[in-house]
Short mmCIF file of C-alpha atoms and ligand atoms in Angstrom, two decimals:
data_model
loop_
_atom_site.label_atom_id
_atom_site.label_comp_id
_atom_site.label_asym_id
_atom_site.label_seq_id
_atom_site.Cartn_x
_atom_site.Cartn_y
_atom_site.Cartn_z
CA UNK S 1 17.29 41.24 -21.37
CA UNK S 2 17.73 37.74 -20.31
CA UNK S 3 16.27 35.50 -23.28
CA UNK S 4 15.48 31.84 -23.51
CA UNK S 5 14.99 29.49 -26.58
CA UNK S 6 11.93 27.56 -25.89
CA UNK S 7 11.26 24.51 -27.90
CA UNK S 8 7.54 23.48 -28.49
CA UNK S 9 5.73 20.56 -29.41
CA UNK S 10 2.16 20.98 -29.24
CA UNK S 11 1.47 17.32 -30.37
CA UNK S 12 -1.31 15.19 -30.70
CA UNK S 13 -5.21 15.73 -29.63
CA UNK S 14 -5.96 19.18 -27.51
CA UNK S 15 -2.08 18.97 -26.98
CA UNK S 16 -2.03 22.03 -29.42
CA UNK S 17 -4.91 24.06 -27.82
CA UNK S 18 -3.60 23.65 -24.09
CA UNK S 19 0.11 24.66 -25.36
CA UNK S 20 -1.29 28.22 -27.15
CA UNK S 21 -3.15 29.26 -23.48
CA UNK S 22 0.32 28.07 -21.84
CA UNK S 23 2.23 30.69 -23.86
CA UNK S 24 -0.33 32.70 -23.37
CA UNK S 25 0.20 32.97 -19.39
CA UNK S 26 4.34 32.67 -20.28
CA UNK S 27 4.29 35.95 -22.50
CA UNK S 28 2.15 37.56 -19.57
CA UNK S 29 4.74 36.62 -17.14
CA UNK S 30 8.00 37.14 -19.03
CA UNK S 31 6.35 40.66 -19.98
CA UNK S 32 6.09 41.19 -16.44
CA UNK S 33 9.29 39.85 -15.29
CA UNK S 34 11.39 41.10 -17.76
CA UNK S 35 12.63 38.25 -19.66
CA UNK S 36 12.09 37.41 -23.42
CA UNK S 37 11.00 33.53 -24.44
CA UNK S 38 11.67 32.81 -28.21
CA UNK S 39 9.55 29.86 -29.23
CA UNK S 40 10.34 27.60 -32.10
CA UNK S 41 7.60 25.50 -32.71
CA UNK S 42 8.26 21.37 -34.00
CA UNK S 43 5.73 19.56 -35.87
CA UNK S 44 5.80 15.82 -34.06
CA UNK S 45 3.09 13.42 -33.15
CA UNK S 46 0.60 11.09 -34.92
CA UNK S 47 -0.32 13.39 -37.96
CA UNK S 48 3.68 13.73 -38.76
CA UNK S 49 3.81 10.01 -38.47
CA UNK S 50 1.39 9.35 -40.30
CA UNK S 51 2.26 11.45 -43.20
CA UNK S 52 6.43 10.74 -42.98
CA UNK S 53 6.10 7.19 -41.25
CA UNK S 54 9.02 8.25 -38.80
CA UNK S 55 7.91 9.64 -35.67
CA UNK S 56 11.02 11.62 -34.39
CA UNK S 57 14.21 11.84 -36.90
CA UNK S 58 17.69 11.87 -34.93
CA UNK S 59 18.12 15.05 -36.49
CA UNK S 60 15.42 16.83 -34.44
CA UNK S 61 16.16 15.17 -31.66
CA UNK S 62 19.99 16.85 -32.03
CA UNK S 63 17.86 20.17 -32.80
CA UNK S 64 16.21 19.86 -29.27
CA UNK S 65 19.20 19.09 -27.39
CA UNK S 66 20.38 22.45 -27.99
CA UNK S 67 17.27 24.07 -26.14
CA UNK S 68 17.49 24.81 -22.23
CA UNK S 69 13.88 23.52 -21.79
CA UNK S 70 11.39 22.21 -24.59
CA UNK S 71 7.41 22.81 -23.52
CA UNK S 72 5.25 19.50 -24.83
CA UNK S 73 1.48 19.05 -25.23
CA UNK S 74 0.45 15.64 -25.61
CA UNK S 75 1.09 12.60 -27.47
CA UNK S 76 -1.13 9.86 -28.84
CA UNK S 77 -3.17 9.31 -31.77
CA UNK S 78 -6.15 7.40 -31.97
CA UNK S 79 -5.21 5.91 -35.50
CA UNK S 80 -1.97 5.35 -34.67
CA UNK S 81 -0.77 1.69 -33.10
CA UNK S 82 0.06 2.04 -28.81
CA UNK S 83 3.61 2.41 -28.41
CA UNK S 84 4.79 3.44 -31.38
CA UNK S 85 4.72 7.21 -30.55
CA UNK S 86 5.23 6.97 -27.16
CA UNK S 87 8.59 5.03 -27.83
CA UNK S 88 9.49 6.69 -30.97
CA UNK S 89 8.74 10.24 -29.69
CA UNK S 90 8.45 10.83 -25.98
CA UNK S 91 10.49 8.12 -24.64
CA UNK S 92 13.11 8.67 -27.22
CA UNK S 93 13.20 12.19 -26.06
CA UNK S 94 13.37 11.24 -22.08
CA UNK S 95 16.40 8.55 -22.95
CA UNK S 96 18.04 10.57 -25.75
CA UNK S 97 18.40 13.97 -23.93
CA UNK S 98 19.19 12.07 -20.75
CA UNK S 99 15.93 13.69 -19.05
CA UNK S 100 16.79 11.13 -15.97
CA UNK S 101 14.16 12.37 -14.02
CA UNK S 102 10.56 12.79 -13.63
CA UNK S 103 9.54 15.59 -11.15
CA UNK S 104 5.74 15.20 -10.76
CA UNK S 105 4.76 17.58 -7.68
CA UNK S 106 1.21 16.15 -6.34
CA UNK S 107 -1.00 19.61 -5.09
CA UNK S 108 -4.13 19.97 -4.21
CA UNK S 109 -5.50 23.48 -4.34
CA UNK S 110 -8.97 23.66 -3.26
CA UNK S 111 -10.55 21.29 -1.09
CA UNK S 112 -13.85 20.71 -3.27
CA UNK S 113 -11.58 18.86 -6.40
CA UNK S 114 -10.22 16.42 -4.19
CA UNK S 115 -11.90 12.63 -4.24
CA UNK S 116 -10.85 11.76 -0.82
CA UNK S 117 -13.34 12.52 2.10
CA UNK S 118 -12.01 15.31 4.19
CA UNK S 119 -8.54 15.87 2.75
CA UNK S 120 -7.65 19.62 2.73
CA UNK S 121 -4.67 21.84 0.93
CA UNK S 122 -2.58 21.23 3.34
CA UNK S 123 -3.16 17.27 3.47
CA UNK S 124 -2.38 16.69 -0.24
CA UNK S 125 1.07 18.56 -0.91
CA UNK S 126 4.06 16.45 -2.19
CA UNK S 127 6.45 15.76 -5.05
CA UNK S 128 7.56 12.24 -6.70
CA UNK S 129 10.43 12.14 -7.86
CA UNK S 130 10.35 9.39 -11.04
CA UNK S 131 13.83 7.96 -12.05
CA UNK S 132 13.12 8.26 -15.90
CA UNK S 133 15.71 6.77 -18.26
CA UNK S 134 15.87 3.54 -16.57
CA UNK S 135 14.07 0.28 -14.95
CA UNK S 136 11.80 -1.32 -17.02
CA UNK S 137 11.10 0.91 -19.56
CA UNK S 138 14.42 0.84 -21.70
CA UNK S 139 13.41 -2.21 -23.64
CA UNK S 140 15.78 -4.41 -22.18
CA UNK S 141 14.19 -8.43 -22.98
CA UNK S 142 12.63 -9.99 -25.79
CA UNK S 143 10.80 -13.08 -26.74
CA UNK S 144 11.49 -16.46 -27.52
CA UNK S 145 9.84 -19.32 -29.28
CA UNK S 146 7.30 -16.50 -30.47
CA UNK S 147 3.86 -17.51 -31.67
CA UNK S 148 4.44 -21.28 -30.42
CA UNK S 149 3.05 -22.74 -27.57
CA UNK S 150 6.13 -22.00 -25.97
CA UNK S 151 6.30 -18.67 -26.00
CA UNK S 152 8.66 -16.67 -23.16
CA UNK S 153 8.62 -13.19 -22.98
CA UNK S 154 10.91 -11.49 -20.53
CA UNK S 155 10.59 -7.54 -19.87
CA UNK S 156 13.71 -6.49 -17.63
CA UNK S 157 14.33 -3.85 -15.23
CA UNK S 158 17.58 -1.96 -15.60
CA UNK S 159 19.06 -0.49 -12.44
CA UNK S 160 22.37 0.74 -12.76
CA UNK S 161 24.57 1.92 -9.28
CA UNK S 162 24.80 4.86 -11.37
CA UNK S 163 21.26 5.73 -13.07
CA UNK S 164 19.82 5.20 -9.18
CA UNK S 165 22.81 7.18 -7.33
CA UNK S 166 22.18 10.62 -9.77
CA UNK S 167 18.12 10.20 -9.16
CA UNK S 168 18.54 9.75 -5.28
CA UNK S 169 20.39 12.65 -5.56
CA UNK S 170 18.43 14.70 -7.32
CA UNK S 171 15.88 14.15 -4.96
CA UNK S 172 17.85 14.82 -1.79
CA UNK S 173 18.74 17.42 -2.92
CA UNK S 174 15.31 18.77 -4.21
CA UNK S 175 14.11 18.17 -0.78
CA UNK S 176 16.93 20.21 1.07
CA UNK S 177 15.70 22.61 -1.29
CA UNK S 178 12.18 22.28 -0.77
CA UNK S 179 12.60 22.80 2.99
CA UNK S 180 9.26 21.46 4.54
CA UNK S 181 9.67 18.16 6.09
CA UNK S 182 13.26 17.11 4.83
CA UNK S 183 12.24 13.71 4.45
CA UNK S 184 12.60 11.35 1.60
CA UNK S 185 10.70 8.42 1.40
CA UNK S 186 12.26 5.61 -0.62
CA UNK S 187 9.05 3.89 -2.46
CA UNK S 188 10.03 0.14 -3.67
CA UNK S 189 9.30 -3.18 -2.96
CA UNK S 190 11.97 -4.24 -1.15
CA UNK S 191 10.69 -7.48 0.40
CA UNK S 192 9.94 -9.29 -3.65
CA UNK S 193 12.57 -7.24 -6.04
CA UNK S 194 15.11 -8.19 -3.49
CA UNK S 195 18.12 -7.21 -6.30
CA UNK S 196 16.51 -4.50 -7.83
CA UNK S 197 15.50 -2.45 -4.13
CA UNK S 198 18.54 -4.00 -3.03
CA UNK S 199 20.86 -1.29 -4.90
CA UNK S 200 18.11 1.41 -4.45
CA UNK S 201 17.77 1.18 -0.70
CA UNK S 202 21.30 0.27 -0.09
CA UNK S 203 22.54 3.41 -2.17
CA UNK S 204 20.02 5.74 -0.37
CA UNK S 205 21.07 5.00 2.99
CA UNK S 206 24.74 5.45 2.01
CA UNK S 207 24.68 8.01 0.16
CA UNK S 208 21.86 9.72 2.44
CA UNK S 209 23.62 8.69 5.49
CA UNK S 210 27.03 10.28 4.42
CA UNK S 211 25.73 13.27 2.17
CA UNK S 212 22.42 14.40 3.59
CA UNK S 213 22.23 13.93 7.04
CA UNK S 214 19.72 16.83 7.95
CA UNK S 215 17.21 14.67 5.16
CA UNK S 216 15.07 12.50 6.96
CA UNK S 217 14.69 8.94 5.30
CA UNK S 218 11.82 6.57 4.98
CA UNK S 219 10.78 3.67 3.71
CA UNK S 220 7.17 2.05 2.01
CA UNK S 221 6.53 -0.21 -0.10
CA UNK S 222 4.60 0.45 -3.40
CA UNK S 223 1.73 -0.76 -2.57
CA UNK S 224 1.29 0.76 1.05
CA UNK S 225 2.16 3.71 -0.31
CA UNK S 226 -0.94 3.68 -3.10
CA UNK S 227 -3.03 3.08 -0.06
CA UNK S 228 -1.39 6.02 1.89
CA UNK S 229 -1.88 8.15 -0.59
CA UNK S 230 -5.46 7.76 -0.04
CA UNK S 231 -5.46 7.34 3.79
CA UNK S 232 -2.35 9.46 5.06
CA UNK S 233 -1.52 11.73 1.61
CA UNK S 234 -0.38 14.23 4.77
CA UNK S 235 2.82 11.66 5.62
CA UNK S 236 4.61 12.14 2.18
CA UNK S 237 6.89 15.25 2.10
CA UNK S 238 9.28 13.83 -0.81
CA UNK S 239 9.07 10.79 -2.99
CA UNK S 240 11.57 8.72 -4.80
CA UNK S 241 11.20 5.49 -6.79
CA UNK S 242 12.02 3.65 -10.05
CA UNK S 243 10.32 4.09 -13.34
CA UNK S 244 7.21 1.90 -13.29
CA UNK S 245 6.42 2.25 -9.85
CA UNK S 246 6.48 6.17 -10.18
CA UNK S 247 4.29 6.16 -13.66
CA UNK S 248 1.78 4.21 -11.82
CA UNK S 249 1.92 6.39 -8.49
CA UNK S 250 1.35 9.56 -9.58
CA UNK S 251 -1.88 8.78 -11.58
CA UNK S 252 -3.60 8.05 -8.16
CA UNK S 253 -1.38 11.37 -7.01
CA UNK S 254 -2.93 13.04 -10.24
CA UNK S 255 -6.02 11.90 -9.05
CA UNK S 256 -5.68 13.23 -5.48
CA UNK S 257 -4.60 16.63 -6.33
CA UNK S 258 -7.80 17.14 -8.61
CA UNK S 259 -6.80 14.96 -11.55
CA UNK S 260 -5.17 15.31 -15.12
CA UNK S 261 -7.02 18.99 -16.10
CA UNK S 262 -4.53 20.17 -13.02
CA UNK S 263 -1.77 18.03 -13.16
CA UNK S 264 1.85 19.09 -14.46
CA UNK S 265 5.47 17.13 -14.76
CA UNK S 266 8.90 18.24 -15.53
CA UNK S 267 11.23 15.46 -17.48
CA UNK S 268 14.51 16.55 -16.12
CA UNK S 269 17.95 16.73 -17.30
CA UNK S 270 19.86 19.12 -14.10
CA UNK S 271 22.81 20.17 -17.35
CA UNK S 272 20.53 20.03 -20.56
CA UNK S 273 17.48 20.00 -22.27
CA UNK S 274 13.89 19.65 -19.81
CA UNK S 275 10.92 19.01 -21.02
CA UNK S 276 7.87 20.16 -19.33
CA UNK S 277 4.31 18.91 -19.76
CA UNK S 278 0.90 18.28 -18.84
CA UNK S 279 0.29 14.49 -17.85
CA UNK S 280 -3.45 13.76 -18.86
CA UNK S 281 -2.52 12.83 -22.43
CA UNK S 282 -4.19 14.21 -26.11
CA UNK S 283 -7.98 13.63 -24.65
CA UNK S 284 -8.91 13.25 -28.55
CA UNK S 285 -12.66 13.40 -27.96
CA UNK S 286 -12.51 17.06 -27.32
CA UNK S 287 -10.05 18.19 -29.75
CA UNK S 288 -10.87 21.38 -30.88
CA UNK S 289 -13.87 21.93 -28.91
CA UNK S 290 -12.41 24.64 -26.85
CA UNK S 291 -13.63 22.62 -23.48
CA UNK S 292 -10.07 20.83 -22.19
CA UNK S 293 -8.67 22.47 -19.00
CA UNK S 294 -4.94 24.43 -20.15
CA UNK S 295 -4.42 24.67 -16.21
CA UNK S 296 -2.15 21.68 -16.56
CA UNK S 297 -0.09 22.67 -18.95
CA UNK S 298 -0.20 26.44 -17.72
CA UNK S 299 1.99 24.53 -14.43
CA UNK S 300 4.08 22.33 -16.70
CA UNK S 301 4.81 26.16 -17.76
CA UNK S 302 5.12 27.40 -14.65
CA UNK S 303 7.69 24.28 -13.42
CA UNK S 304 9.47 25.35 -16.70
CA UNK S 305 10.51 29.09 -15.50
CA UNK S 306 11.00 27.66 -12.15
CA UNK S 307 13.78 25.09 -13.95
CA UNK S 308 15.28 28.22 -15.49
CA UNK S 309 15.73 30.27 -12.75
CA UNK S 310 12.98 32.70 -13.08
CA UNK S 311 11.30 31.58 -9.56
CA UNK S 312 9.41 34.98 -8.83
CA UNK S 313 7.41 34.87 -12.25
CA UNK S 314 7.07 30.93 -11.51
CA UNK S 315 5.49 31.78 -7.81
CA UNK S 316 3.03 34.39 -9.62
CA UNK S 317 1.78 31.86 -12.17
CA UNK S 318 1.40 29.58 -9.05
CA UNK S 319 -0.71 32.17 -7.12
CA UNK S 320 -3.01 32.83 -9.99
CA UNK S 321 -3.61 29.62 -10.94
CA UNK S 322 -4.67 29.08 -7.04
CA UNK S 323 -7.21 31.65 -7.15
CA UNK S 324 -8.66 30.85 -10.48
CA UNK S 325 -8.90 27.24 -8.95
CA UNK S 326 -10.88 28.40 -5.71
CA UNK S 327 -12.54 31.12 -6.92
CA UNK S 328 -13.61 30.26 -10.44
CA UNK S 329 -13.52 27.18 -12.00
CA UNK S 330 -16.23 24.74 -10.94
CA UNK S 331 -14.74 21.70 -12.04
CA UNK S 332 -11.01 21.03 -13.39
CA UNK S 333 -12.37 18.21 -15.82
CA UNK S 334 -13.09 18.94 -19.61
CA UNK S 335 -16.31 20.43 -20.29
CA UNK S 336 -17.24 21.23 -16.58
CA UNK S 337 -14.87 24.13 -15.59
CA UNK S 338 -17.92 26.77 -16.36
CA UNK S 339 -14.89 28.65 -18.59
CA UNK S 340 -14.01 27.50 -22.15
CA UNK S 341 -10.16 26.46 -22.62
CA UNK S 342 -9.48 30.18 -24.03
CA UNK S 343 -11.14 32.07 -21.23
CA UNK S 344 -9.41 30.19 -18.23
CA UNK S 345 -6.00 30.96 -20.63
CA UNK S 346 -7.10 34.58 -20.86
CA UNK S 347 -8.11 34.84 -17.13
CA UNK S 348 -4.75 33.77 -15.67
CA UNK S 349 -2.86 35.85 -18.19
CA UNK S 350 -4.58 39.25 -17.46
CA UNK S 351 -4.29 38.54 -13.75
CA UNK S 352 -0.73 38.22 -14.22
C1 IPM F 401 3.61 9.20 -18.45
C2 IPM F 401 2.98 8.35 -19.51
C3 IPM F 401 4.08 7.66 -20.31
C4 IPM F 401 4.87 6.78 -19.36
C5 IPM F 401 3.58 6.86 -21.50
C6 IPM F 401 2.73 7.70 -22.42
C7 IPM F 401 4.72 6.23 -22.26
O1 IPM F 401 2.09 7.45 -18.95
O2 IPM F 401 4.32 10.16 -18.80
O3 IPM F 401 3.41 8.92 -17.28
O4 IPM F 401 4.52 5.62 -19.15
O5 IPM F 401 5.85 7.28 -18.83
MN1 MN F 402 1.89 7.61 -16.83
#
């Protein structure tokens, strides 16, 4: 039977309790779909820190590499600092295991859990595709004249011919796959970052031009396309863009698809280890109340067996969690879904 080593980090806040209902729906579907998942389980996150004062040893991180795909809850603690967990665990992870991208598929799946007047299934249904290891989140800059009157502080954004080429094609590719549209909409800011979306836009018309010719491209700017997303969400098929600007975009995507109790994202590596996870964060306030919707990280699951081949059992997980959104739930947010965290986990895995 085909078996796969599954790494997990339930983390921080309800990271844990949304991670148990996750496996939950995975041992439902590998049951059905004859395959075997063999979890080992890794203690990181604020309580670790806290206790060891080093949030994620090099020697884990080697311990993780060897895993095809690693399943993550959440991260952040309310007594520990912003940034140091985020850097020294998740971030390290992304950078160290090369994760260079950051597939965050934008969904909406019933009508009623979408903000924007009028805006049906079929309006709201794309995928970003985040470049992840680069831009300005590697930590390039620094200060000087700190503290004085003086003070600089430069924050730089790395784009490198080769960090942009293997995202853009990534996500040509994962729109040839895709096969709705086949177009790929650039998102930058072309007419102010005139080096940075320089290199981005002139590499994804050459390679585009000469590699993917049945892939339609387009162009918006960042900020059009935040206002598209509300106005037009139907024009976006695919959608590729640097670090920041993706981080930033698919929070109002999040938001659009019925916010962070639904919302999943895949930090990709094509040749090594992915990580998979839910993109609301450790929601501390309701930490072990049994009331945080698990339907988020139930698709990071989902978006995990789809990475690893097993699509049918991935399309299953899909379909139930579809129904249980328009049939059952009332709400996706914490403490409104009419179902505790374990029920909605129990309900998709026995209609599996
Ligand atoms: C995300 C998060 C992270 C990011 C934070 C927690 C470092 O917001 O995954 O989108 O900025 O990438
Ligand atoms: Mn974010």
């Amino acid at each position: 039977m085909k078996t796969y080593d599954i790494a997990v980090i339930g983390g921080d806040g309800t990271g844990p309790e949304v991670v148990r209902e996750a496996r939950k729906v995975l041992d439902a579907a590998s049951g059905k779909y004859g395959f075997k998942l063999n979890y080992q389980d890794y203690d990181l996150g604020g309580d670790r820190y806290l206790r060891t004062g080093e949030p994620c040893p090099d020697s884990v991180v080697e311990e993780l590499r060897k895993f095809p795909a690693i399943l993550l809850g959440a991260i952040g603690h309310p007594d520990v600092k912003p940034g140091i967990l985020e850097k020294g665990i998740l971030l390290k992870l992304r950078f160290a295991l090369e994760q260079y991208i950051n597939l965050r598929p934008v969904k909406l799946y019933d009508e009623r859990f979408c903000p924007v007047k009028g805006k049906k299934p079929e309006d709201v249904d794309f995928v970003v595709v985040r470049e992840n290891n680069e831009g300005l989140y590697t930590g390039s800059g620094g200060f000087v004249f700190k503290g004085t009157p003086h003070e600089v502080a430069i924050q730089e954004s790395v784009n490198t011919r080769r960090g942009v080429e293997r995202c853009l094609r990534f996500a040509f590719e994962y729109t040839q796959r895709r096969n709705k549209e086949k177009t790929l909409t650039l998102c930058g800011k072309t007419n102010v970052l005139t080096y940075a979306f320089d290199l981005w836009e002139r590499t994804f018309h050459e390679i585009g031009a000469r590699d993917y010719a049945d892939v339609k491209r387009d162009y918006a700017h960042v900020d059009a396309t935040t206002m598209w997303f509300v106005k037009n969400p139907e024009w976006f098929d695919v959608i590729v863009t640097d670090n920041m600007f993706g981080d930033i975009i698919t929070d109002l995507g999040a938001m659009i698809q019925g916010g962070m109790g639904i919302a999943a994202g895949g930090n990709i590596n094509p040749e090594g280890a992915s990580m998979f996870e839910p993109i609301g964060g450790s929601a501390p306030k309701y930490t072990g109340q049994n009331v945080i919707n698990p339907l988020a990280a139930i698709c990071a699951g989902q978006m995990m067996l789809d990475f690893l081949g097993e699509t049918e059992a991935a399309k299953r997980i899909e379909d139930v969690v579809i129904s249980v959104v328009r049939e059952k739930v009332k709400d996706l947010a914490a403490g409104r879904m009419g179902y505790s965290t374990t029920e909605i986990g129990d309900m998709v895995a026995s209609a599996i």
